PDB file of C-alpha atoms and ligand atoms in Angstrom:
ATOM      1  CA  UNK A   1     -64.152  96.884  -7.714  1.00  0.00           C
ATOM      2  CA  UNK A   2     -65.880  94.577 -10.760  1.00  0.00           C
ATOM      3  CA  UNK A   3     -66.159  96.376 -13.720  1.00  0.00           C
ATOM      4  CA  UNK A   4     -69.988  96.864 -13.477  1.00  0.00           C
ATOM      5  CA  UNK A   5     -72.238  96.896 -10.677  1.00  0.00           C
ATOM      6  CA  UNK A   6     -75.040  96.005 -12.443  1.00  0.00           C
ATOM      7  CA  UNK A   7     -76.582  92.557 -11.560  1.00  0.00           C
ATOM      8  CA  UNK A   8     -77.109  89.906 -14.701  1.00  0.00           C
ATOM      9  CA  UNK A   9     -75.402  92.494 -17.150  1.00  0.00           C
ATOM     10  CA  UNK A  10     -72.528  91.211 -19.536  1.00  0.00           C
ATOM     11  CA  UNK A  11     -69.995  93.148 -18.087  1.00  0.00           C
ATOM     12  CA  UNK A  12     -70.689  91.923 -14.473  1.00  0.00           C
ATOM     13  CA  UNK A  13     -70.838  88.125 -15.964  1.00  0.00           C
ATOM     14  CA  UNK A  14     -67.477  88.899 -17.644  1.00  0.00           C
ATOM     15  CA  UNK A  15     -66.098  90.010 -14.380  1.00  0.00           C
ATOM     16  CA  UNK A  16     -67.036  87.556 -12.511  1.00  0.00           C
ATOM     17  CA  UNK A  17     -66.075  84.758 -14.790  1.00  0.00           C
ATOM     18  CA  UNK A  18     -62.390  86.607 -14.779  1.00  0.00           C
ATOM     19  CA  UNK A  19     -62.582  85.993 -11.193  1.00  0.00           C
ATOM     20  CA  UNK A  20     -63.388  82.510 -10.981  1.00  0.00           C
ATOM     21  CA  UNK A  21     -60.979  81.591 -14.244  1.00  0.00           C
ATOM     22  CA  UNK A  22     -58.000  83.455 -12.322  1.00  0.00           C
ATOM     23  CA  UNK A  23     -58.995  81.555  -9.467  1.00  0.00           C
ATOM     24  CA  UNK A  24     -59.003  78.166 -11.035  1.00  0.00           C
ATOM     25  CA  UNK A  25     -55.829  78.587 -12.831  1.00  0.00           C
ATOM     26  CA  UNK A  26     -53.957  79.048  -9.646  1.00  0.00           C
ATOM     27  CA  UNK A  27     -55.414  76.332  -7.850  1.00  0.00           C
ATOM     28  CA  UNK A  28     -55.731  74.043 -10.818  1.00  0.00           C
ATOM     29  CA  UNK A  29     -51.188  74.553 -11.050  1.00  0.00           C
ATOM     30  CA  UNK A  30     -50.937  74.675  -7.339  1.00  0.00           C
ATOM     31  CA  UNK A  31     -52.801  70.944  -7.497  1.00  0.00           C
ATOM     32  CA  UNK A  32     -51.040  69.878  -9.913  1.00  0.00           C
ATOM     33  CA  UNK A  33     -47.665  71.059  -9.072  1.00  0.00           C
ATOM     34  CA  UNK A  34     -47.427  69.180  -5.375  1.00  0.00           C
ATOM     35  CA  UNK A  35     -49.790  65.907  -6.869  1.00  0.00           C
ATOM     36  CA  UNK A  36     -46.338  63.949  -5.998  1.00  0.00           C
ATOM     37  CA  UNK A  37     -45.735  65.083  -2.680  1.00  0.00           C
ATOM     38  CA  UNK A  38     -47.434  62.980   0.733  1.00  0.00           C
ATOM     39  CA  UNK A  39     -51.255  64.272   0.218  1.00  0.00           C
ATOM     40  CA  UNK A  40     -51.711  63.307   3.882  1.00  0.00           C
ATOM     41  CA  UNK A  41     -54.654  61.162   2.711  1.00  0.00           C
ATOM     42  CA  UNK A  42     -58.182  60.932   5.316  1.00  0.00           C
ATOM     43  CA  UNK A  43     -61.068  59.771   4.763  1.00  0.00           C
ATOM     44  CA  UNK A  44     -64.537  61.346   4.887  1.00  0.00           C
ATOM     45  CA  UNK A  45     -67.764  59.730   6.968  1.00  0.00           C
ATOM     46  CA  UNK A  46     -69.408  58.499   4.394  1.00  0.00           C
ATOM     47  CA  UNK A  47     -68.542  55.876   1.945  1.00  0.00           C
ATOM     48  CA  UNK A  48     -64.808  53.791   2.546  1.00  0.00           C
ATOM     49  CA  UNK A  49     -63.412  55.709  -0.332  1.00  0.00           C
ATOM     50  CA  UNK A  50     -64.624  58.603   0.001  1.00  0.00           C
ATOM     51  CA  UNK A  51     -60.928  60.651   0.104  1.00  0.00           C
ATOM     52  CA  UNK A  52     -59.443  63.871   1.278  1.00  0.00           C
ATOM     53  CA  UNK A  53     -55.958  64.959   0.539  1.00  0.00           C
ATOM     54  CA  UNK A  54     -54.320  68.286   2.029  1.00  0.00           C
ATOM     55  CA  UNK A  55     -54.619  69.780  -1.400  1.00  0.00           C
ATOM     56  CA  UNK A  56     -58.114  69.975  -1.753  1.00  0.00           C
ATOM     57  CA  UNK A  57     -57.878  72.028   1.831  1.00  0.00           C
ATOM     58  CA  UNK A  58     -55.213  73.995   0.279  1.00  0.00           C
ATOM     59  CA  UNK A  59     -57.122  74.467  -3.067  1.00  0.00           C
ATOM     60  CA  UNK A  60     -60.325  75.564  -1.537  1.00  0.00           C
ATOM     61  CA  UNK A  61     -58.490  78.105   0.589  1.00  0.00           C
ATOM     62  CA  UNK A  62     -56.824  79.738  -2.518  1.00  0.00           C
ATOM     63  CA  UNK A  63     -59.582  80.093  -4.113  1.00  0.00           C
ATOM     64  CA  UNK A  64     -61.325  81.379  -0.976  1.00  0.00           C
ATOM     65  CA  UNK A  65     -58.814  84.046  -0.622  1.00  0.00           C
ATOM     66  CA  UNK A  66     -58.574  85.289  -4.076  1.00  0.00           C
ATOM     67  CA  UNK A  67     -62.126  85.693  -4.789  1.00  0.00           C
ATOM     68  CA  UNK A  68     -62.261  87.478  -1.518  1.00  0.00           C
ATOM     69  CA  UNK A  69     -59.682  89.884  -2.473  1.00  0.00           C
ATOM     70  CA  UNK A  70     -61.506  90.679  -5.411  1.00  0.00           C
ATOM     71  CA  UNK A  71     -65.306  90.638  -3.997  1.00  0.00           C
ATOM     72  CA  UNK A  72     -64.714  91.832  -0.385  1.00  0.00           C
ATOM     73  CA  UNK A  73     -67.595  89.999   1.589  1.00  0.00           C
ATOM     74  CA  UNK A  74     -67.779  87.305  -0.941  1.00  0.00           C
ATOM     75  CA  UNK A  75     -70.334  84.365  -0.065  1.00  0.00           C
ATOM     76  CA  UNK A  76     -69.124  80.652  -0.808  1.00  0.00           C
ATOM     77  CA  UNK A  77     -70.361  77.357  -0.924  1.00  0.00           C
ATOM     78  CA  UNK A  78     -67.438  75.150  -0.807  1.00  0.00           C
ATOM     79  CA  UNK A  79     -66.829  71.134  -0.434  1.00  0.00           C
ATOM     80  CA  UNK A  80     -64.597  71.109   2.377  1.00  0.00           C
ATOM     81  CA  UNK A  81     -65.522  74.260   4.787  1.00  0.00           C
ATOM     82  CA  UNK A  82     -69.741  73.940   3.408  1.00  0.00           C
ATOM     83  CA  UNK A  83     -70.459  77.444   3.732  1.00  0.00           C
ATOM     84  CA  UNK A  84     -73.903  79.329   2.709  1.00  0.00           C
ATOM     85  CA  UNK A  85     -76.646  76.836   1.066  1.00  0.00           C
ATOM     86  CA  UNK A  86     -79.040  79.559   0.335  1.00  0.00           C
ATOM     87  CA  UNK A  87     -78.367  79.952  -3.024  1.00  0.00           C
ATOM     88  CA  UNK A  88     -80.304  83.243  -3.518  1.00  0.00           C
ATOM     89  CA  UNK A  89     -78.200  85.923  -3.139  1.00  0.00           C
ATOM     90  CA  UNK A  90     -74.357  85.557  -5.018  1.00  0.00           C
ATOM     91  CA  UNK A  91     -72.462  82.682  -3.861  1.00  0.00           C
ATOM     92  CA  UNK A  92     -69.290  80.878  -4.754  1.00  0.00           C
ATOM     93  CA  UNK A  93     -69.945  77.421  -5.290  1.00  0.00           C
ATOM     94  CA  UNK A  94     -66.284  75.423  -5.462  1.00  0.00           C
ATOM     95  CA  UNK A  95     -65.282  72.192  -5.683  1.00  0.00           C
ATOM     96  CA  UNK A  96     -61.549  72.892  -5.109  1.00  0.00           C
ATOM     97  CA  UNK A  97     -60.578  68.718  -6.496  1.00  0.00           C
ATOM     98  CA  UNK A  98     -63.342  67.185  -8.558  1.00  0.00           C
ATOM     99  CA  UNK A  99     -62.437  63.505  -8.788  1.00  0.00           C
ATOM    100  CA  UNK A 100     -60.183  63.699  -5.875  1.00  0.00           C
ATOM    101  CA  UNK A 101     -60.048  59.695  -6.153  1.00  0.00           C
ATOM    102  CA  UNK A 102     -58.328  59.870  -9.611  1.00  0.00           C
ATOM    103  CA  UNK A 103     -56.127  62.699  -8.054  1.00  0.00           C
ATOM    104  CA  UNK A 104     -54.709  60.984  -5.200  1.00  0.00           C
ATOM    105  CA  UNK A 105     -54.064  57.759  -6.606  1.00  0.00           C
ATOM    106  CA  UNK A 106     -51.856  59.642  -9.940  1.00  0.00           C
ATOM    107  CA  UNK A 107     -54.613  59.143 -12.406  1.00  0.00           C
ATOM    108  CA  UNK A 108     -55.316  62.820 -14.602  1.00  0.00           C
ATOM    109  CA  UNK A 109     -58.556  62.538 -14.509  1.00  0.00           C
ATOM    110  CA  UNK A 110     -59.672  65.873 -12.174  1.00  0.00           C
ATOM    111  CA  UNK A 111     -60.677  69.387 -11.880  1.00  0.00           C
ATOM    112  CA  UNK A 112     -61.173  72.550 -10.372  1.00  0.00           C
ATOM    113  CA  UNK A 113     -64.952  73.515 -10.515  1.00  0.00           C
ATOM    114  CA  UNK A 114     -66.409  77.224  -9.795  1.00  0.00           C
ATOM    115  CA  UNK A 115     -69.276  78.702 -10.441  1.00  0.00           C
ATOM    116  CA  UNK A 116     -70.835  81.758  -9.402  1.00  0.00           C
ATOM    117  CA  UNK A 117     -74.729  81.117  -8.894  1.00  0.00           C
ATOM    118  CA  UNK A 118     -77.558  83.548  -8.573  1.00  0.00           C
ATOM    119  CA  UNK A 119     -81.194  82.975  -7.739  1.00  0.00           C
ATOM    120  CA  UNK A 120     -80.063  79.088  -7.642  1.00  0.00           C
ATOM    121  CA  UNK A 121     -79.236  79.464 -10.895  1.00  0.00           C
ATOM    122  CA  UNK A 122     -75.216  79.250 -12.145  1.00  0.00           C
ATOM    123  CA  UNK A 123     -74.133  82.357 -13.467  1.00  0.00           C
ATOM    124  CA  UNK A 124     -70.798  82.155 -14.093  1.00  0.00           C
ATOM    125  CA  UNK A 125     -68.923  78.863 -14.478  1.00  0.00           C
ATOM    126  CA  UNK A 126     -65.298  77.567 -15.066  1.00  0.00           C
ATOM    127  CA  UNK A 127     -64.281  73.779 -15.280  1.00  0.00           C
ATOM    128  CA  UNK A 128     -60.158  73.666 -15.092  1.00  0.00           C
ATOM    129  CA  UNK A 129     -58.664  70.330 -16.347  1.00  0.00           C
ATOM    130  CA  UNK A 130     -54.620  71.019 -14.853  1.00  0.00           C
ATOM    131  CA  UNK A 131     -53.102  67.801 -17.043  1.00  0.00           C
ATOM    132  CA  UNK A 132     -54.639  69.139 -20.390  1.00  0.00           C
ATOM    133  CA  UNK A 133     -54.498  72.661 -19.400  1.00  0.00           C
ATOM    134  CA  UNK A 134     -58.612  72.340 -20.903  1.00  0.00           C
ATOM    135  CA  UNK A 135     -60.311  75.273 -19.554  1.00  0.00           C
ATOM    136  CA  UNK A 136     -64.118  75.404 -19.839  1.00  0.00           C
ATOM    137  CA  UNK A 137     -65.754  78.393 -19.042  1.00  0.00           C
ATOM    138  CA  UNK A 138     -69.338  79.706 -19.831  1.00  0.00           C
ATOM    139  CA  UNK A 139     -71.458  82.522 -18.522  1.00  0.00           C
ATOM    140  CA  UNK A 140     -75.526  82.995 -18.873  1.00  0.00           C
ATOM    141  CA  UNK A 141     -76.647  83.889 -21.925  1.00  0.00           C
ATOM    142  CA  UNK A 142     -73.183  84.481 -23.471  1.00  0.00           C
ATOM    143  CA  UNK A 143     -72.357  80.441 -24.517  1.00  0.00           C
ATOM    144  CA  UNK A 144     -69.584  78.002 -23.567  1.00  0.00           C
ATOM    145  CA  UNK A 145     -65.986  77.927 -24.791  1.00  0.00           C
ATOM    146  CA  UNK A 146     -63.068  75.639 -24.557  1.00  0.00           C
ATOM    147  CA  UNK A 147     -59.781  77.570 -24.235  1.00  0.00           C
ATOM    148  CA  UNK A 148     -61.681  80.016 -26.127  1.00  0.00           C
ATOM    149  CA  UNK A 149     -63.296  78.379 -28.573  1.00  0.00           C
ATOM    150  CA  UNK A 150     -67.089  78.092 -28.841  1.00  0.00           C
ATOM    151  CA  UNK A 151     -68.442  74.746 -27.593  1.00  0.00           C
ATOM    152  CA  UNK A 152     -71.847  72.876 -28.983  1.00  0.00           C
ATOM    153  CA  UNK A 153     -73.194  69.720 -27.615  1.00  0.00           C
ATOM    154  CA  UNK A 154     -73.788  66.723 -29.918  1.00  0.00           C
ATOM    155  CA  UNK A 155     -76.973  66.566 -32.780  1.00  0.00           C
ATOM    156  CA  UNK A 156     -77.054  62.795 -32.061  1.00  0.00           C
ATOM    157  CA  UNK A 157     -80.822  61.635 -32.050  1.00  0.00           C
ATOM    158  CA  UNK A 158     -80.386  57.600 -32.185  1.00  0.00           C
ATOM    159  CA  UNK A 159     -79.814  56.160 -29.096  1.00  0.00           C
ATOM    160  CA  UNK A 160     -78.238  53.087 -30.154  1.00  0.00           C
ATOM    161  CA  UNK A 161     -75.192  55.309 -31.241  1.00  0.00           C
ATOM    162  CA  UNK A 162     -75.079  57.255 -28.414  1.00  0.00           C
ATOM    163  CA  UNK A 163     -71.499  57.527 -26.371  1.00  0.00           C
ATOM    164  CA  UNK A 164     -72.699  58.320 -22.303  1.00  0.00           C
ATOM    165  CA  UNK A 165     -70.992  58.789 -19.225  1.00  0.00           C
ATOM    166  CA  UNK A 166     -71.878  58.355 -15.545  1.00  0.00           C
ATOM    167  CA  UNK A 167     -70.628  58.319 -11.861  1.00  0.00           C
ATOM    168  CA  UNK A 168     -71.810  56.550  -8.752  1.00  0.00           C
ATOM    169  CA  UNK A 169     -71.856  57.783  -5.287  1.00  0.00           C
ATOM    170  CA  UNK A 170     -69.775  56.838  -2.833  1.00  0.00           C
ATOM    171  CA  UNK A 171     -72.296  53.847  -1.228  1.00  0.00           C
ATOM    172  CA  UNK A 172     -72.529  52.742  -4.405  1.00  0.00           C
ATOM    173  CA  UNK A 173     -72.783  49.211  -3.176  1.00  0.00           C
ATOM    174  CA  UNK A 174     -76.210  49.933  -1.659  1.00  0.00           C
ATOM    175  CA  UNK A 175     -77.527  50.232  -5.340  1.00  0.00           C
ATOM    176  CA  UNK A 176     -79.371  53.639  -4.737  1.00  0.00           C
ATOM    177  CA  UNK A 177     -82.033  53.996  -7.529  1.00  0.00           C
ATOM    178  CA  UNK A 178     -80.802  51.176  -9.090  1.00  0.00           C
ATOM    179  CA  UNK A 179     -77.693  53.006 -10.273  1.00  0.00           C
ATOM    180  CA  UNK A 180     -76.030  49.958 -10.868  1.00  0.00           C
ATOM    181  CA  UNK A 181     -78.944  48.326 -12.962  1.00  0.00           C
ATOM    182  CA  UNK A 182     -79.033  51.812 -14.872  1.00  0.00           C
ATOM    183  CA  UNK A 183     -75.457  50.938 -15.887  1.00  0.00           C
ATOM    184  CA  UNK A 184     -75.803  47.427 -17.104  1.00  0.00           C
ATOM    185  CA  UNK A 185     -79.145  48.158 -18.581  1.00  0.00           C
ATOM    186  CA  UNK A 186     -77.452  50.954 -20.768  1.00  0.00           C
ATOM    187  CA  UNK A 187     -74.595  48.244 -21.468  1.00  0.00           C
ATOM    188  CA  UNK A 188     -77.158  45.552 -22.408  1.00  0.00           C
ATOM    189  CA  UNK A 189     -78.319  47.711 -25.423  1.00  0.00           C
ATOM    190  CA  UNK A 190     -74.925  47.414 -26.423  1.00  0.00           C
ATOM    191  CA  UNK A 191     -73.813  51.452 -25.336  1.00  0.00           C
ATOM    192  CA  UNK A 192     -70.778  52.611 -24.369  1.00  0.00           C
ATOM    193  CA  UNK A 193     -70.706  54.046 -20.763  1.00  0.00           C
ATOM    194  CA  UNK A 194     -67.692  55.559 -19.478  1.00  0.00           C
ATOM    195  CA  UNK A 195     -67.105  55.995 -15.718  1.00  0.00           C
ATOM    196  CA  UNK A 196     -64.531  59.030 -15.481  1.00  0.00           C
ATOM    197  CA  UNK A 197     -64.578  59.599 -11.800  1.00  0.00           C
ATOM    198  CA  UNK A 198     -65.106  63.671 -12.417  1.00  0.00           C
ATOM    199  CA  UNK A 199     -69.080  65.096 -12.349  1.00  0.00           C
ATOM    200  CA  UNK A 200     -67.344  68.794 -13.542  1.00  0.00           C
ATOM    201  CA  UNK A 201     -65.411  66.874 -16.335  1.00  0.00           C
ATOM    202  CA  UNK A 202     -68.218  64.814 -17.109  1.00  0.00           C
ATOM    203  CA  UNK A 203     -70.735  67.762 -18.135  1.00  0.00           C
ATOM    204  CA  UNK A 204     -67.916  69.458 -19.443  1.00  0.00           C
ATOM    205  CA  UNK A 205     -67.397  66.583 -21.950  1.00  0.00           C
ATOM    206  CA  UNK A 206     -71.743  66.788 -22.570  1.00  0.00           C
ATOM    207  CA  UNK A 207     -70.974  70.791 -23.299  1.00  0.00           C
ATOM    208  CA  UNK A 208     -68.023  70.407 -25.408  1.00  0.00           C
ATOM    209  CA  UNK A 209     -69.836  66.801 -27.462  1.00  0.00           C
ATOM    210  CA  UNK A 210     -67.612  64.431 -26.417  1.00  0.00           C
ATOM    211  CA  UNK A 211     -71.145  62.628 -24.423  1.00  0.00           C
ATOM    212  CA  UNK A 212     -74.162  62.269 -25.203  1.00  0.00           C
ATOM    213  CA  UNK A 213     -75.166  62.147 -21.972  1.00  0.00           C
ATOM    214  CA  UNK A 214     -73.970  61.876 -18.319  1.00  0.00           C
ATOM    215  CA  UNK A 215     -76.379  61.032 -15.478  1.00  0.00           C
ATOM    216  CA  UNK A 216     -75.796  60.359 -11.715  1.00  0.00           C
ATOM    217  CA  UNK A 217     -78.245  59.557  -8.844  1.00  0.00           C
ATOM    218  CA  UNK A 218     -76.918  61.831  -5.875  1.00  0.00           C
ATOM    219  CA  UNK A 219     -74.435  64.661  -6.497  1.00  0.00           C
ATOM    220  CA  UNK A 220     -73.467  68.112  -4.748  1.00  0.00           C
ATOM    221  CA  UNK A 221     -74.098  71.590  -5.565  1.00  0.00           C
ATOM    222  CA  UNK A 222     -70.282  71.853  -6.087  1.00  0.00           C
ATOM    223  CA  UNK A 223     -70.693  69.450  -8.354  1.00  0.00           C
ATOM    224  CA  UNK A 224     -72.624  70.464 -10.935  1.00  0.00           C
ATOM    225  CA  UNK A 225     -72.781  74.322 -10.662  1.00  0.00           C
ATOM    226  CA  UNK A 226     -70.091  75.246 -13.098  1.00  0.00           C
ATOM    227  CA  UNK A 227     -70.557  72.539 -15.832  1.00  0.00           C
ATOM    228  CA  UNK A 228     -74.444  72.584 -15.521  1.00  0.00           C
ATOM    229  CA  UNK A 229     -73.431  76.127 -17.369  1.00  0.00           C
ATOM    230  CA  UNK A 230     -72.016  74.882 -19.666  1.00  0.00           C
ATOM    231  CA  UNK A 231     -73.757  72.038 -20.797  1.00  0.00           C
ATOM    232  CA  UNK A 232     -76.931  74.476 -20.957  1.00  0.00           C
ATOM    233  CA  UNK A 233     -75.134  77.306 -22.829  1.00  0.00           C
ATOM    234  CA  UNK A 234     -73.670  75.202 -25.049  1.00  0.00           C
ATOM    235  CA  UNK A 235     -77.259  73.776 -25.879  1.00  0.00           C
ATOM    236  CA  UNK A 236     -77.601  70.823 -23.880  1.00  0.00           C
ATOM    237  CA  UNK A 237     -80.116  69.857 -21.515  1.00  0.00           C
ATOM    238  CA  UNK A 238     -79.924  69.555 -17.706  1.00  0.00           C
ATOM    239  CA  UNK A 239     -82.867  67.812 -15.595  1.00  0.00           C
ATOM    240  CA  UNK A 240     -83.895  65.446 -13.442  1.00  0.00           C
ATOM    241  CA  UNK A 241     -85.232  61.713 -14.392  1.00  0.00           C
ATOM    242  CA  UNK A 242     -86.732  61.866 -10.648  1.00  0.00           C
ATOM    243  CA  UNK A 243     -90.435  61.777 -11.495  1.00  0.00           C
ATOM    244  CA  UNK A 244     -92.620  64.659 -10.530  1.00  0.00           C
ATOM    245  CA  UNK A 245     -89.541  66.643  -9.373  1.00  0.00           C
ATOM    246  CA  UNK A 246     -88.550  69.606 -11.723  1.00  0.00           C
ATOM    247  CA  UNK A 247     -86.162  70.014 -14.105  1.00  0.00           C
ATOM    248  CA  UNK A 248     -83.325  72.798 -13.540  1.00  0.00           C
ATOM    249  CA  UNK A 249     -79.915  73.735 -14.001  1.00  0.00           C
ATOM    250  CA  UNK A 250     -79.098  73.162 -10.491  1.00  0.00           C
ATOM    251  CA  UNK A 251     -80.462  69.114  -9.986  1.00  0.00           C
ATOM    252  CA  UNK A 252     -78.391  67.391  -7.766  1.00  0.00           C
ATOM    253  CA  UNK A 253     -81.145  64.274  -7.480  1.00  0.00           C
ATOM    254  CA  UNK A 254     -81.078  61.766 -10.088  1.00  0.00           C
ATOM    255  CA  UNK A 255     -79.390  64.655 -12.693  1.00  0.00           C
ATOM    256  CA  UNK A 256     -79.346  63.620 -16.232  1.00  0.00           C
ATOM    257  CA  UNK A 257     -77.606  65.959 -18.338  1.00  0.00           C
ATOM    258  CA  UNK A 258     -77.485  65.485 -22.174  1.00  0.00           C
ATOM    259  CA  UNK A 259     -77.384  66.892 -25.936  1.00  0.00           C
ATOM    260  CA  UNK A 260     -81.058  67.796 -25.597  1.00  0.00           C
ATOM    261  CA  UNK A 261     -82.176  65.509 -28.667  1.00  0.00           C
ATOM    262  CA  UNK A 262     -81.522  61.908 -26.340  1.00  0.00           C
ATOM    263  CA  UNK A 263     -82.565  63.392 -23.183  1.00  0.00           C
ATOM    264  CA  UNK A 264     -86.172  62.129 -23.533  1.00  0.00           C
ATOM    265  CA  UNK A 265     -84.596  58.488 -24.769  1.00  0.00           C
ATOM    266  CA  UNK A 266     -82.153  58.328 -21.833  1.00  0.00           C
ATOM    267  CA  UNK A 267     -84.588  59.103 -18.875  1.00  0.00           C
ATOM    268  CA  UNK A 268     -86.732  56.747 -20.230  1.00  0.00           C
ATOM    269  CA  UNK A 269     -84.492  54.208 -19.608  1.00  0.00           C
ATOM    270  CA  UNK A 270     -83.237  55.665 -16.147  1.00  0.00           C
ATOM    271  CA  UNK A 271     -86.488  55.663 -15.484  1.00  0.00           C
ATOM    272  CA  UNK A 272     -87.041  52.035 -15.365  1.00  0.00           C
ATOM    273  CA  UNK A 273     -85.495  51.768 -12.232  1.00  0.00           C
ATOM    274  CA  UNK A 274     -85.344  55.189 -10.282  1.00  0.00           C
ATOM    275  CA  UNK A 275     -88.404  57.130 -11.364  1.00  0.00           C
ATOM    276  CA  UNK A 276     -90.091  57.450  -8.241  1.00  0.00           C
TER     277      UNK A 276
HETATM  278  C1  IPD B   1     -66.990  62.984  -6.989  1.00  0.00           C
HETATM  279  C2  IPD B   1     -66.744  62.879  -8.464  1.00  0.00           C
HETATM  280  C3  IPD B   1     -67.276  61.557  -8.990  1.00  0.00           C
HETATM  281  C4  IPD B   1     -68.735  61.389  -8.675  1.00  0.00           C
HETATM  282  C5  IPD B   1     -68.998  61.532  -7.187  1.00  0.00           C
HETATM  283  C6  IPD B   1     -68.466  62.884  -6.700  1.00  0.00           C
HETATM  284  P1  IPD B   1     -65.175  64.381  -5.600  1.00  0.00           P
HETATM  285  O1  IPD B   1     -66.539  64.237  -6.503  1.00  0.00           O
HETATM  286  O2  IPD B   1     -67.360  63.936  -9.146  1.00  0.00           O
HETATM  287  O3  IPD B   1     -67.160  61.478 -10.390  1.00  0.00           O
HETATM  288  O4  IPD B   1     -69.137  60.104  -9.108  1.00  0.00           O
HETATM  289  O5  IPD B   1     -70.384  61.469  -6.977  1.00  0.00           O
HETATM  290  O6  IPD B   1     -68.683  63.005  -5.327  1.00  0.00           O
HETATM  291  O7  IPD B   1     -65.430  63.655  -4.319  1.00  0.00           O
HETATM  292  O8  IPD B   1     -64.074  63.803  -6.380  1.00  0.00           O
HETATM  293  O9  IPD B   1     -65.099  65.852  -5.426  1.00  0.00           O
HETATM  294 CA1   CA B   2     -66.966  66.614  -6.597  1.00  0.00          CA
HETATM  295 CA1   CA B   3     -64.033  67.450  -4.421  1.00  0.00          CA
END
């Protein structure tokens, strides 16, 4: 039984953060405990490298089963098994191995991403980094911490010292939106852009001001739940350089994240070449 009831109060955030951290600490040492053994590698549909490994199945169900024990009749939304996609009522949104590629081929670059989301809106959030032990967590209206301490995105307002980070899809070679233009127009003005290979780490690192900014052109719910959170909370911006489409803390189409002060700067330049 949660410790309150009571939708949307701090108590019942609380508690359901507890959940998702004790959840993501399990799975986050289970992942990286067995990283070394055969990871029985497939491959998904779509894209040539897009990757599955037996952990990410066995990560997702540990989650799965602990948040059940906790909230019987608990809702998810999960990368492997898909699950509910009306995001209305509660629901579990997990991505058991964010940057699974890094993962299976020994790089430390990945995550465990949960968030609990209400209303389409993330309520609860943790971002688990196993090979730094860097927990992220946030909850709505209560900020964003790294292993407890408070985290604040970046004041930078000049875009020619700006530090950004972004991801491509897995048909990247099809160029969608121009993602690849994006990224060499951003280099042209002479800006750093890292390529991490972790969404959830990647808005972490906005939240915590490691980034200025992070966009991508087509991500998942399971994606961005958790560190959309925290990026927000921590007093970031999250929206979409899509034009006409809305901004929200949920965008999984053309999502630009940022420090708030660059946001307008950066979409302009996404803009360029996906704004339609
Ligand atoms: C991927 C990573 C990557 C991003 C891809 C995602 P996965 O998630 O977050 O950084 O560029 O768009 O699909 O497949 O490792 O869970
Ligand atoms: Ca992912
Ligand atoms: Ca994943």
């Amino acid at each position: 039984m949660m410790a309150s009831e009571q939708n949307g109060t701090r108590e019942h955030l609380q508690a359901l953060l507890d959940i998702a951290v004790e959840a993501a600490l399990a799975a986050g040492a289970l992942i990286r405990e067995r990283k070394t053994e055969d990871l029985g590698i497939t491959f998904k549909e779509e894209g040539k490298h897009n990757l599955v490994t037996v952990m990410d199945l066995a990560s997702e169900a540990l989650i799965k089963k602990m948040i059940g024990e906790r909230l019987e009749g608990a809702r998810f939304l999960a990368e492997e098994g898909g699950g509910n996609h009306d995001l209305e009522p509660l629901t579990w949104v997990i991505d058991p191995i964010d940057g699974t590629v890094n993962y299976a081929h020994g790089i430390p670059l990945y995550c465990v991403s949960i968030a609990a989301v209400r209303n389409n809106e993330p309520v609860a959030g943790v971002v688990y980094g196993p090979e730094t032990n860097e927990l992220f967590t946030a909850t709505k209206g209560g900020g964003a911490f790294l292993n407890g301490v408070p985290l604040k995105a970046s004041t930078n307002a000049d875009l020619e010292k700006a530090i950004l980070v972004t991801g491509f899809p897995y048909n990247v070679e099809e160029n969608p939106f121009g993602c690849i233009d994006s990224f060499a127009d951003f280099l042209r003005m002479g800006i750093p852009v890292r390529r991490l290979g972790s969404a959830a780490l990647d808005l972490a690192y906005v939240a915590a001001g490691r980034f200025d900014g992070f966009w991508e052109v087509a991500l998942h719910e399971w994606d961005v739940a958790a560190g959309a959170l925290m990026v927000l909370e921590a007093g970031g911006r999250m929206g979409t350089y899509a034009v006409g489409k809305e901004d929200g803390p949920m965008v999984i189409d053309r999502m630009l994240a940022s420090n708030g002060a660059l946001h307008d700067a950066i979409r302009e330049v996404l803009q360029r070449r996906a704004g339609g």
